[in-house]
mmCIF file of C-alpha atoms and ligand atoms in Angstrom:
data_model
loop_
_atom_site.group_PDB
_atom_site.id
_atom_site.type_symbol
_atom_site.label_atom_id
_atom_site.label_comp_id
_atom_site.label_asym_id
_atom_site.label_seq_id
_atom_site.Cartn_x
_atom_site.Cartn_y
_atom_site.Cartn_z
ATOM 1 C CA UNK W 1 12.423 -6.906 -15.834
ATOM 2 C CA UNK W 2 8.827 -5.930 -14.301
ATOM 3 C CA UNK W 3 6.917 -3.524 -13.161
ATOM 4 C CA UNK W 4 3.704 -3.664 -11.587
ATOM 5 C CA UNK W 5 1.669 -0.787 -12.674
ATOM 6 C CA UNK W 6 -2.055 -1.972 -12.905
ATOM 7 C CA UNK W 7 -3.200 -5.138 -10.628
ATOM 8 C CA UNK W 8 -3.677 -6.735 -14.375
ATOM 9 C CA UNK W 9 0.415 -7.038 -14.447
ATOM 10 C CA UNK W 10 -0.027 -9.866 -12.525
ATOM 11 C CA UNK W 11 -1.278 -13.177 -13.973
ATOM 12 C CA UNK W 12 -3.534 -15.225 -11.657
ATOM 13 C CA UNK W 13 -0.939 -17.462 -10.968
ATOM 14 C CA UNK W 14 1.218 -14.805 -10.038
ATOM 15 C CA UNK W 15 -1.278 -13.529 -7.283
ATOM 16 C CA UNK W 16 -1.687 -16.940 -6.070
ATOM 17 C CA UNK W 17 1.940 -17.305 -5.636
ATOM 18 C CA UNK W 18 1.905 -13.930 -3.654
ATOM 19 C CA UNK W 19 -0.141 -14.901 -1.681
ATOM 20 C CA UNK W 20 1.047 -18.431 -0.740
ATOM 21 C CA UNK W 21 4.198 -16.473 -0.204
ATOM 22 C CA UNK W 22 2.743 -13.953 2.002
ATOM 23 C CA UNK W 23 1.295 -16.908 3.827
ATOM 24 C CA UNK W 24 4.632 -18.192 4.257
ATOM 25 C CA UNK W 25 6.433 -15.440 5.410
ATOM 26 C CA UNK W 26 3.538 -14.908 8.365
ATOM 27 C CA UNK W 27 4.264 -18.859 9.019
ATOM 28 C CA UNK W 28 8.118 -18.205 9.148
ATOM 29 C CA UNK W 29 9.210 -14.787 9.141
ATOM 30 C CA UNK W 30 12.830 -15.284 10.438
ATOM 31 C CA UNK W 31 12.788 -17.591 6.744
ATOM 32 C CA UNK W 32 12.800 -14.763 4.744
ATOM 33 C CA UNK W 33 14.335 -12.022 7.757
ATOM 34 C CA UNK W 34 17.997 -11.839 5.031
ATOM 35 C CA UNK W 35 15.870 -12.189 1.952
ATOM 36 C CA UNK W 36 17.193 -8.861 0.837
ATOM 37 C CA UNK W 37 19.746 -7.911 2.569
ATOM 38 C CA UNK W 38 22.206 -5.764 0.220
ATOM 39 C CA UNK W 39 18.990 -4.191 -1.462
ATOM 40 C CA UNK W 40 17.036 -1.061 -1.260
ATOM 41 C CA UNK W 41 13.564 0.108 -1.607
ATOM 42 C CA UNK W 42 13.312 3.766 -2.719
ATOM 43 C CA UNK W 43 9.360 4.889 -1.494
ATOM 44 C CA UNK W 44 8.934 7.932 -3.686
ATOM 45 C CA UNK W 45 5.356 9.595 -2.461
ATOM 46 C CA UNK W 46 4.401 12.612 -4.419
ATOM 47 C CA UNK W 47 0.986 12.146 -2.305
ATOM 48 C CA UNK W 48 0.470 11.502 1.523
ATOM 49 C CA UNK W 49 -0.135 7.905 2.755
ATOM 50 C CA UNK W 50 0.241 6.184 6.283
ATOM 51 C CA UNK W 51 -0.469 2.593 5.218
ATOM 52 C CA UNK W 52 0.943 2.429 2.008
ATOM 53 C CA UNK W 53 4.393 3.538 2.796
ATOM 54 C CA UNK W 54 4.884 2.625 6.029
ATOM 55 C CA UNK W 55 3.851 -0.858 4.958
ATOM 56 C CA UNK W 56 6.250 -1.071 2.339
ATOM 57 C CA UNK W 57 8.936 0.572 4.606
ATOM 58 C CA UNK W 58 8.344 -1.845 7.287
ATOM 59 C CA UNK W 59 8.193 -5.065 4.195
ATOM 60 C CA UNK W 60 11.472 -3.968 3.088
ATOM 61 C CA UNK W 61 12.999 -3.863 6.431
ATOM 62 C CA UNK W 62 11.827 -7.046 7.399
ATOM 63 C CA UNK W 63 13.348 -8.536 4.445
ATOM 64 C CA UNK W 64 16.967 -7.294 5.509
ATOM 65 C CA UNK W 65 16.920 -4.621 2.983
ATOM 66 C CA UNK W 66 16.878 -0.842 3.580
ATOM 67 C CA UNK W 67 15.113 2.425 2.418
ATOM 68 C CA UNK W 68 15.046 5.638 1.350
ATOM 69 C CA UNK W 69 12.793 8.200 0.075
ATOM 70 C CA UNK W 70 10.560 11.283 0.094
ATOM 71 C CA UNK W 71 6.738 11.497 1.632
ATOM 72 C CA UNK W 72 6.020 14.312 -0.585
ATOM 73 C CA UNK W 73 6.397 16.496 -3.248
ATOM 74 C CA UNK W 74 7.633 19.623 -1.737
ATOM 75 C CA UNK W 75 10.792 17.855 -0.236
ATOM 76 C CA UNK W 76 11.881 16.278 -3.786
ATOM 77 C CA UNK W 77 13.117 18.187 -6.846
ATOM 78 C CA UNK W 78 9.513 18.202 -8.241
ATOM 79 C CA UNK W 79 9.062 21.229 -6.368
ATOM 80 C CA UNK W 80 11.667 22.650 -8.444
ATOM 81 C CA UNK W 81 10.042 21.146 -11.898
ATOM 82 C CA UNK W 82 11.641 17.917 -12.038
ATOM 83 C CA UNK W 83 9.928 15.278 -14.245
ATOM 84 C CA UNK W 84 8.620 11.982 -13.101
ATOM 85 C CA UNK W 85 10.671 10.640 -16.127
ATOM 86 C CA UNK W 86 14.127 12.175 -14.671
ATOM 87 C CA UNK W 87 12.878 11.310 -10.895
ATOM 88 C CA UNK W 88 12.948 7.416 -11.996
ATOM 89 C CA UNK W 89 16.361 7.809 -13.926
ATOM 90 C CA UNK W 90 17.950 9.257 -10.877
ATOM 91 C CA UNK W 91 16.611 6.932 -8.699
ATOM 92 C CA UNK W 92 17.762 3.895 -10.930
ATOM 93 C CA UNK W 93 21.214 4.736 -9.511
ATOM 94 C CA UNK W 94 20.523 4.707 -5.590
ATOM 95 C CA UNK W 95 17.812 1.782 -5.251
ATOM 96 C CA UNK W 96 16.906 -1.519 -6.481
ATOM 97 C CA UNK W 97 13.132 -1.061 -6.461
ATOM 98 C CA UNK W 98 10.978 1.933 -6.620
ATOM 99 C CA UNK W 99 7.387 2.632 -4.663
ATOM 100 C CA UNK W 100 5.636 5.666 -6.236
ATOM 101 C CA UNK W 101 2.532 7.203 -5.188
ATOM 102 C CA UNK W 102 1.757 10.254 -7.218
ATOM 103 C CA UNK W 103 -1.671 12.530 -7.789
ATOM 104 C CA UNK W 104 -1.030 12.336 -11.208
ATOM 105 C CA UNK W 105 -2.792 9.245 -12.962
ATOM 106 C CA UNK W 106 -0.098 7.200 -14.822
ATOM 107 C CA UNK W 107 2.589 8.739 -13.274
ATOM 108 C CA UNK W 108 3.906 5.656 -12.507
ATOM 109 C CA UNK W 109 3.762 4.372 -15.746
ATOM 110 C CA UNK W 110 6.112 6.881 -16.883
ATOM 111 C CA UNK W 111 8.526 5.970 -14.467
ATOM 112 C CA UNK W 112 8.289 2.411 -15.249
ATOM 113 C CA UNK W 113 9.861 3.068 -18.624
ATOM 114 C CA UNK W 114 12.576 5.544 -17.350
ATOM 115 C CA UNK W 115 13.840 3.589 -15.126
ATOM 116 C CA UNK W 116 16.044 0.781 -14.705
ATOM 117 C CA UNK W 117 14.788 -0.887 -11.781
ATOM 118 C CA UNK W 118 11.020 -2.240 -11.290
ATOM 119 C CA UNK W 119 8.478 0.267 -10.257
ATOM 120 C CA UNK W 120 5.611 -0.408 -7.909
ATOM 121 C CA UNK W 121 2.496 1.591 -8.388
ATOM 122 C CA UNK W 122 1.319 2.848 -4.694
ATOM 123 C CA UNK W 123 -1.516 4.350 -5.962
ATOM 124 C CA UNK W 124 -2.450 6.462 -9.278
ATOM 125 C CA UNK W 125 -4.754 9.724 -8.745
ATOM 126 C CA UNK W 126 -7.897 8.102 -8.943
ATOM 127 C CA UNK W 127 -7.189 5.215 -11.397
ATOM 128 C CA UNK W 128 -5.218 2.192 -9.654
ATOM 129 C CA UNK W 129 -3.701 0.815 -6.629
ATOM 130 C CA UNK W 130 -2.923 -2.696 -6.989
ATOM 131 C CA UNK W 131 -0.615 -3.381 -3.889
ATOM 132 C CA UNK W 132 -4.143 -2.164 -1.518
ATOM 133 C CA UNK W 133 -5.489 -4.509 -4.107
ATOM 134 C CA UNK W 134 -2.826 -7.779 -2.483
ATOM 135 C CA UNK W 135 -3.613 -6.399 0.661
ATOM 136 C CA UNK W 136 -7.469 -7.156 0.240
ATOM 137 C CA UNK W 137 -7.181 -10.264 -1.850
ATOM 138 C CA UNK W 138 -4.760 -11.794 1.059
ATOM 139 C CA UNK W 139 -7.723 -10.297 4.039
ATOM 140 C CA UNK W 140 -10.413 -12.071 1.562
ATOM 141 C CA UNK W 141 -8.640 -15.535 0.769
ATOM 142 C CA UNK W 142 -7.687 -15.870 5.154
ATOM 143 C CA UNK W 143 -11.323 -15.061 5.622
ATOM 144 C CA UNK W 144 -13.160 -16.657 3.243
ATOM 145 C CA UNK W 145 -11.148 -19.653 1.910
ATOM 146 C CA UNK W 146 -11.047 -18.773 -1.791
ATOM 147 C CA UNK W 147 -10.750 -15.918 -3.854
ATOM 148 C CA UNK W 148 -14.091 -17.027 -6.310
ATOM 149 C CA UNK W 149 -17.758 -17.597 -5.845
ATOM 150 C CA UNK W 150 -18.398 -14.604 -3.850
ATOM 151 C CA UNK W 151 -20.940 -11.924 -3.671
ATOM 152 C CA UNK W 152 -18.777 -8.894 -3.059
ATOM 153 C CA UNK W 153 -20.686 -5.317 -1.854
ATOM 154 C CA UNK W 154 -18.519 -2.232 -2.593
ATOM 155 C CA UNK W 155 -20.052 1.439 -1.247
ATOM 156 C CA UNK W 156 -19.069 4.328 -1.589
ATOM 157 C CA UNK W 157 -16.693 6.469 -4.112
ATOM 158 C CA UNK W 158 -16.532 4.309 -6.822
ATOM 159 C CA UNK W 159 -15.452 7.178 -8.950
ATOM 160 C CA UNK W 160 -12.558 8.222 -7.877
ATOM 161 C CA UNK W 161 -11.831 5.072 -5.270
ATOM 162 C CA UNK W 162 -8.665 4.069 -7.243
ATOM 163 C CA UNK W 163 -8.662 0.653 -4.666
ATOM 164 C CA UNK W 164 -12.072 -0.510 -5.828
ATOM 165 C CA UNK W 165 -10.911 0.175 -9.742
ATOM 166 C CA UNK W 166 -8.009 -2.367 -9.342
ATOM 167 C CA UNK W 167 -9.702 -4.642 -6.785
ATOM 168 C CA UNK W 168 -12.728 -5.465 -9.334
ATOM 169 C CA UNK W 169 -10.275 -5.896 -12.382
ATOM 170 C CA UNK W 170 -8.605 -8.479 -10.000
ATOM 171 C CA UNK W 171 -11.758 -10.935 -8.317
ATOM 172 C CA UNK W 172 -13.331 -10.437 -12.109
ATOM 173 C CA UNK W 173 -10.615 -13.215 -13.388
ATOM 174 C CA UNK W 174 -11.684 -15.386 -10.509
ATOM 175 C CA UNK W 175 -14.768 -17.484 -11.281
ATOM 176 C CA UNK W 176 -18.227 -16.713 -10.075
ATOM 177 C CA UNK W 177 -17.884 -13.518 -8.596
ATOM 178 C CA UNK W 178 -20.859 -11.074 -8.481
ATOM 179 C CA UNK W 179 -19.825 -7.301 -7.795
ATOM 180 C CA UNK W 180 -22.947 -5.112 -6.226
ATOM 181 C CA UNK W 181 -21.990 -1.594 -7.085
ATOM 182 C CA UNK W 182 -23.687 1.328 -4.143
ATOM 183 C CA UNK W 183 -22.798 4.728 -4.762
ATOM 184 C CA UNK W 184 -24.577 7.982 -5.578
ATOM 185 C CA UNK W 185 -25.591 8.267 -9.126
ATOM 186 C CA UNK W 186 -22.524 11.303 -9.464
ATOM 187 C CA UNK W 187 -19.592 8.815 -8.254
ATOM 188 C CA UNK W 188 -20.971 5.554 -9.696
ATOM 189 C CA UNK W 189 -18.303 3.228 -11.309
ATOM 190 C CA UNK W 190 -16.182 4.097 -14.461
ATOM 191 C CA UNK W 191 -17.325 2.598 -17.545
ATOM 192 C CA UNK W 192 -13.894 1.146 -18.092
ATOM 193 C CA UNK W 193 -13.380 -0.902 -15.380
ATOM 194 C CA UNK W 194 -16.133 -2.422 -16.044
ATOM 195 C CA UNK W 195 -15.265 -2.905 -19.518
ATOM 196 C CA UNK W 196 -11.673 -4.631 -18.526
ATOM 197 C CA UNK W 197 -13.975 -6.801 -16.096
ATOM 198 C CA UNK W 198 -15.136 -8.391 -19.164
ATOM 199 C CA UNK W 199 -17.260 -11.446 -17.733
ATOM 200 C CA UNK W 200 -18.148 -10.110 -14.157
ATOM 201 C CA UNK W 201 -21.597 -10.028 -13.141
ATOM 202 C CA UNK W 202 -22.164 -6.136 -12.208
ATOM 203 C CA UNK W 203 -25.561 -4.912 -9.981
ATOM 204 C CA UNK W 204 -25.818 -1.106 -9.519
ATOM 205 C CA UNK W 205 -28.038 0.659 -6.982
ATOM 206 C CA UNK W 206 -27.471 3.669 -4.114
ATOM 207 C CA UNK W 207 -29.001 1.600 -1.805
ATOM 208 C CA UNK W 208 -26.574 -0.228 0.364
ATOM 209 C CA UNK W 209 -29.609 -1.967 2.638
ATOM 210 C CA UNK W 210 -31.226 -3.639 -0.417
ATOM 211 C CA UNK W 211 -28.834 -6.489 -1.042
ATOM 212 C CA UNK W 212 -26.448 -6.145 2.267
ATOM 213 C CA UNK W 213 -28.208 -9.644 3.583
ATOM 214 C CA UNK W 214 -26.338 -11.315 0.337
ATOM 215 C CA UNK W 215 -22.820 -10.558 0.632
ATOM 216 C CA UNK W 216 -19.678 -12.143 1.477
ATOM 217 C CA UNK W 217 -17.607 -9.428 1.295
ATOM 218 C CA UNK W 218 -18.571 -5.897 2.202
ATOM 219 C CA UNK W 219 -16.303 -3.635 0.713
ATOM 220 C CA UNK W 220 -16.958 0.336 2.536
ATOM 221 C CA UNK W 221 -14.580 3.032 1.313
ATOM 222 C CA UNK W 222 -14.351 6.468 1.669
ATOM 223 C CA UNK W 223 -15.611 9.639 -0.669
ATOM 224 C CA UNK W 224 -12.258 11.123 -1.948
ATOM 225 C CA UNK W 225 -12.704 14.717 -0.708
ATOM 226 C CA UNK W 226 -9.270 15.753 -2.757
ATOM 227 C CA UNK W 227 -10.085 14.242 -6.208
ATOM 228 C CA UNK W 228 -13.335 16.793 -6.387
ATOM 229 C CA UNK W 229 -13.387 19.851 -8.176
ATOM 230 C CA UNK W 230 -16.365 20.996 -7.056
ATOM 231 C CA UNK W 231 -16.703 21.352 -3.392
ATOM 232 C CA UNK W 232 -20.309 21.853 -2.716
ATOM 233 C CA UNK W 233 -20.572 18.390 -4.356
ATOM 234 C CA UNK W 234 -18.360 16.697 -2.053
ATOM 235 C CA UNK W 235 -19.719 18.551 0.589
ATOM 236 C CA UNK W 236 -23.567 16.998 -0.300
ATOM 237 C CA UNK W 237 -22.374 13.421 -1.353
ATOM 238 C CA UNK W 238 -19.516 12.965 2.186
ATOM 239 C CA UNK W 239 -22.284 11.124 4.434
ATOM 240 C CA UNK W 240 -23.903 9.051 1.997
ATOM 241 C CA UNK W 241 -23.312 5.764 3.547
ATOM 242 C CA UNK W 242 -22.209 5.410 7.125
ATOM 243 C CA UNK W 243 -21.885 1.681 7.900
ATOM 244 C CA UNK W 244 -23.587 1.197 11.745
ATOM 245 C CA UNK W 245 -24.267 -1.453 14.085
ATOM 246 C CA UNK W 246 -28.041 -1.714 13.140
ATOM 247 C CA UNK W 247 -27.399 -1.815 9.522
ATOM 248 C CA UNK W 248 -25.547 -4.844 10.211
ATOM 249 C CA UNK W 249 -28.421 -7.426 11.897
ATOM 250 C CA UNK W 250 -29.551 -8.649 8.525
ATOM 251 C CA UNK W 251 -25.666 -9.378 7.360
ATOM 252 C CA UNK W 252 -24.624 -12.881 6.897
ATOM 253 C CA UNK W 253 -22.784 -13.993 10.263
ATOM 254 C CA UNK W 254 -19.669 -14.430 8.258
ATOM 255 C CA UNK W 255 -19.774 -11.709 5.976
ATOM 256 C CA UNK W 256 -15.989 -9.574 6.025
ATOM 257 C CA UNK W 257 -15.761 -5.764 6.207
ATOM 258 C CA UNK W 258 -13.380 -4.379 4.180
ATOM 259 C CA UNK W 259 -12.171 -0.674 4.086
ATOM 260 C CA UNK W 260 -8.348 -0.097 2.133
ATOM 261 C CA UNK W 261 -8.248 3.004 5.242
ATOM 262 C CA UNK W 262 -8.134 5.682 6.164
ATOM 263 C CA UNK W 263 -11.772 6.031 7.014
ATOM 264 C CA UNK W 264 -13.587 9.200 8.262
ATOM 265 C CA UNK W 265 -16.808 8.403 9.313
ATOM 266 C CA UNK W 266 -18.250 5.863 7.110
ATOM 267 C CA UNK W 267 -17.608 3.293 9.264
ATOM 268 C CA UNK W 268 -18.832 3.970 12.953
ATOM 269 C CA UNK W 269 -16.132 3.044 15.300
ATOM 270 C CA UNK W 270 -18.742 0.900 17.033
ATOM 271 C CA UNK W 271 -18.137 -1.494 14.320
ATOM 272 C CA UNK W 272 -14.501 -2.215 14.962
ATOM 273 C CA UNK W 273 -15.221 -5.083 17.435
ATOM 274 C CA UNK W 274 -17.684 -6.545 15.394
ATOM 275 C CA UNK W 275 -15.820 -9.937 14.723
ATOM 276 C CA UNK W 276 -16.772 -9.347 10.924
ATOM 277 C CA UNK W 277 -14.464 -6.447 10.729
ATOM 278 C CA UNK W 278 -11.070 -7.015 8.851
ATOM 279 C CA UNK W 279 -9.780 -3.562 8.133
ATOM 280 C CA UNK W 280 -7.509 -3.653 10.637
ATOM 281 C CA UNK W 281 -5.915 -7.645 9.900
ATOM 282 C CA UNK W 282 -5.847 -5.740 5.989
ATOM 283 C CA UNK W 283 -3.073 -3.648 7.122
ATOM 284 C CA UNK W 284 -0.843 -6.280 8.190
ATOM 285 C CA UNK W 285 -2.026 -8.026 5.268
ATOM 286 C CA UNK W 286 -0.720 -5.397 3.142
ATOM 287 C CA UNK W 287 2.656 -5.666 4.402
ATOM 288 C CA UNK W 288 3.000 -9.368 3.809
ATOM 289 C CA UNK W 289 1.685 -9.038 0.591
ATOM 290 C CA UNK W 290 4.367 -5.913 -0.091
ATOM 291 C CA UNK W 291 6.951 -8.350 1.173
ATOM 292 C CA UNK W 292 6.227 -11.257 -1.228
ATOM 293 C CA UNK W 293 6.098 -8.272 -4.089
ATOM 294 C CA UNK W 294 9.300 -6.965 -3.622
ATOM 295 C CA UNK W 295 10.554 -10.541 -3.470
ATOM 296 C CA UNK W 296 8.800 -11.550 -7.025
ATOM 297 C CA UNK W 297 10.577 -8.074 -8.823
ATOM 298 C CA UNK W 298 13.393 -8.473 -7.286
ATOM 299 C CA UNK W 299 13.984 -11.903 -8.326
ATOM 300 C CA UNK W 300 12.477 -10.925 -11.788
ATOM 301 C CA UNK W 301 14.924 -7.489 -12.292
ATOM 302 C CA UNK W 302 17.422 -7.878 -14.829
ATOM 303 C CA UNK W 303 18.529 -4.138 -15.273
ATOM 304 C CA UNK W 304 17.113 -3.944 -19.094
ATOM 305 C CA UNK W 305 14.655 -0.852 -19.107
ATOM 306 C CA UNK W 306 11.166 -1.263 -20.821
ATOM 307 C CA UNK W 307 11.057 0.033 -23.935
ATOM 308 C CA UNK W 308 10.688 3.877 -23.961
ATOM 309 C CA UNK W 309 7.322 5.443 -24.687
ATOM 310 C CA UNK W 310 7.399 6.756 -28.144
ATOM 311 C CA UNK W 311 5.145 8.895 -30.329
ATOM 312 C CA UNK W 312 4.270 11.907 -31.539
ATOM 313 C CA UNK W 313 3.776 14.633 -28.318
ATOM 314 C CA UNK W 314 0.439 14.743 -27.030
ATOM 315 C CA UNK W 315 -1.948 16.470 -24.190
ATOM 316 C CA UNK W 316 -4.848 14.053 -22.833
ATOM 317 C CA UNK W 317 -8.132 15.615 -22.213
ATOM 318 C CA UNK W 318 -8.395 14.581 -18.640
ATOM 319 C CA UNK W 319 -6.471 16.959 -16.384
ATOM 320 C CA UNK W 320 -5.637 14.420 -13.740
ATOM 321 C CA UNK W 321 -3.718 12.446 -16.332
ATOM 322 C CA UNK W 322 0.334 12.747 -16.279
ATOM 323 C CA UNK W 323 0.206 13.975 -19.199
ATOM 324 C CA UNK W 324 -0.843 17.633 -18.484
ATOM 325 C CA UNK W 325 1.902 18.019 -16.142
ATOM 326 C CA UNK W 326 5.561 16.076 -17.867
ATOM 327 C CA UNK W 327 7.250 17.458 -20.788
ATOM 328 C CA UNK W 328 7.015 15.964 -24.190
ATOM 329 C CA UNK W 329 5.333 12.506 -23.554
ATOM 330 C CA UNK W 330 3.694 10.737 -26.572
ATOM 331 C CA UNK W 331 0.066 10.557 -26.607
ATOM 332 C CA UNK W 332 -0.698 6.637 -26.563
ATOM 333 C CA UNK W 333 -4.426 5.509 -27.192
ATOM 334 C CA UNK W 334 -5.459 2.041 -26.739
ATOM 335 C CA UNK W 335 -8.225 0.952 -28.577
ATOM 336 C CA UNK W 336 -10.268 -2.113 -27.233
ATOM 337 C CA UNK W 337 -13.907 -3.199 -28.469
ATOM 338 C CA UNK W 338 -13.827 0.257 -30.651
ATOM 339 C CA UNK W 339 -13.208 1.974 -27.542
ATOM 340 C CA UNK W 340 -10.351 4.630 -27.445
ATOM 341 C CA UNK W 341 -8.637 5.049 -24.337
ATOM 342 C CA UNK W 342 -5.595 6.922 -23.287
ATOM 343 C CA UNK W 343 -3.159 4.464 -22.172
ATOM 344 C CA UNK W 344 -1.747 6.600 -19.016
ATOM 345 C CA UNK W 345 -5.557 7.744 -17.574
ATOM 346 C CA UNK W 346 -7.714 4.818 -19.276
ATOM 347 C CA UNK W 347 -9.927 8.438 -19.902
ATOM 348 C CA UNK W 348 -11.871 7.896 -23.291
ATOM 349 C CA UNK W 349 -11.161 10.247 -25.777
HETATM 350 N N1 CP X 401 -4.934 2.066 1.868
HETATM 351 C C1 CP X 401 -4.041 3.267 1.500
HETATM 352 O O1 CP X 401 -3.491 3.455 -0.104
HETATM 353 O O2 CP X 401 -3.902 4.130 2.656
HETATM 354 P P1 CP X 401 -2.573 5.390 2.768
HETATM 355 O O3 CP X 401 -3.331 6.236 1.829
HETATM 356 O O4 CP X 401 -2.731 5.373 4.183
HETATM 357 O O5 CP X 401 -1.563 4.371 2.048
#
């Protein structure tokens, strides 16, 4: 059985396979209309969503399956104190596959080790968002015809923007990509994301305009208000980057502008009619890739649980880590190149 918690849970050949399947679904939707007949998707969303939840649900319905779930923690028994682990065990009796969004980092990992059905991370705190990356990869592939040898500008909240973390992890596995990290000092990309992207070339700057003329892909992101402990800091940083038509004059004519959405004001609506604006196409591509992923994971599902998480109980120092709320989780630490990290949330310890 396979779950997808981190984009690195999918090999490059699996990513390429998902892209091929998604393109085939787009060309021949009728061939896929009954592929999941009799199967159920459970969408367990403890945090708000428009695109991810609805595209997962549309994906399963278009595959002939059905959908159960909840869209906020308050309408589930989490509001009475039920754990993520117990929720995953229970839902394994009702559905064939789970898509889970949670505000705690590592929650889908805990679910994956408790469930007997595949679990897909639909976004965990400021950590990972692998299925947004699938949407981003298909969009880049369709627009640029390749996933390597690209100059990619990533702009905005690179600290809390989980979509950026997963996208860098994925694109750093393709040859020749260069990442231009554009953010205020306070919202720089976490070190663990850079370390995991072993051979990638990074340029860090706070100036959007300094390299915009060389970008093949411009990936704008929202400043993530809900992740700030210091609201005054959010107010100070919220308007750091606003893409307007005049800023695009020096950009390449075939540059592709992406945004995971929702946007607040970081892309002016005046940019929407620019042929380089691809962020609404991205939402369609997200549904196609989620259809491909559901098919892939159901084909590997054998009803066997992943090994339970075991070890001495402990709590990570990151308040956003799932260990801060879930009962009796083992403290799990990984070590790479002498750096020790929490397995749930990747915080250095
Ligand atoms: N891109 C994305 O995750 O959007 P939602 O929060 O609306 O799901």
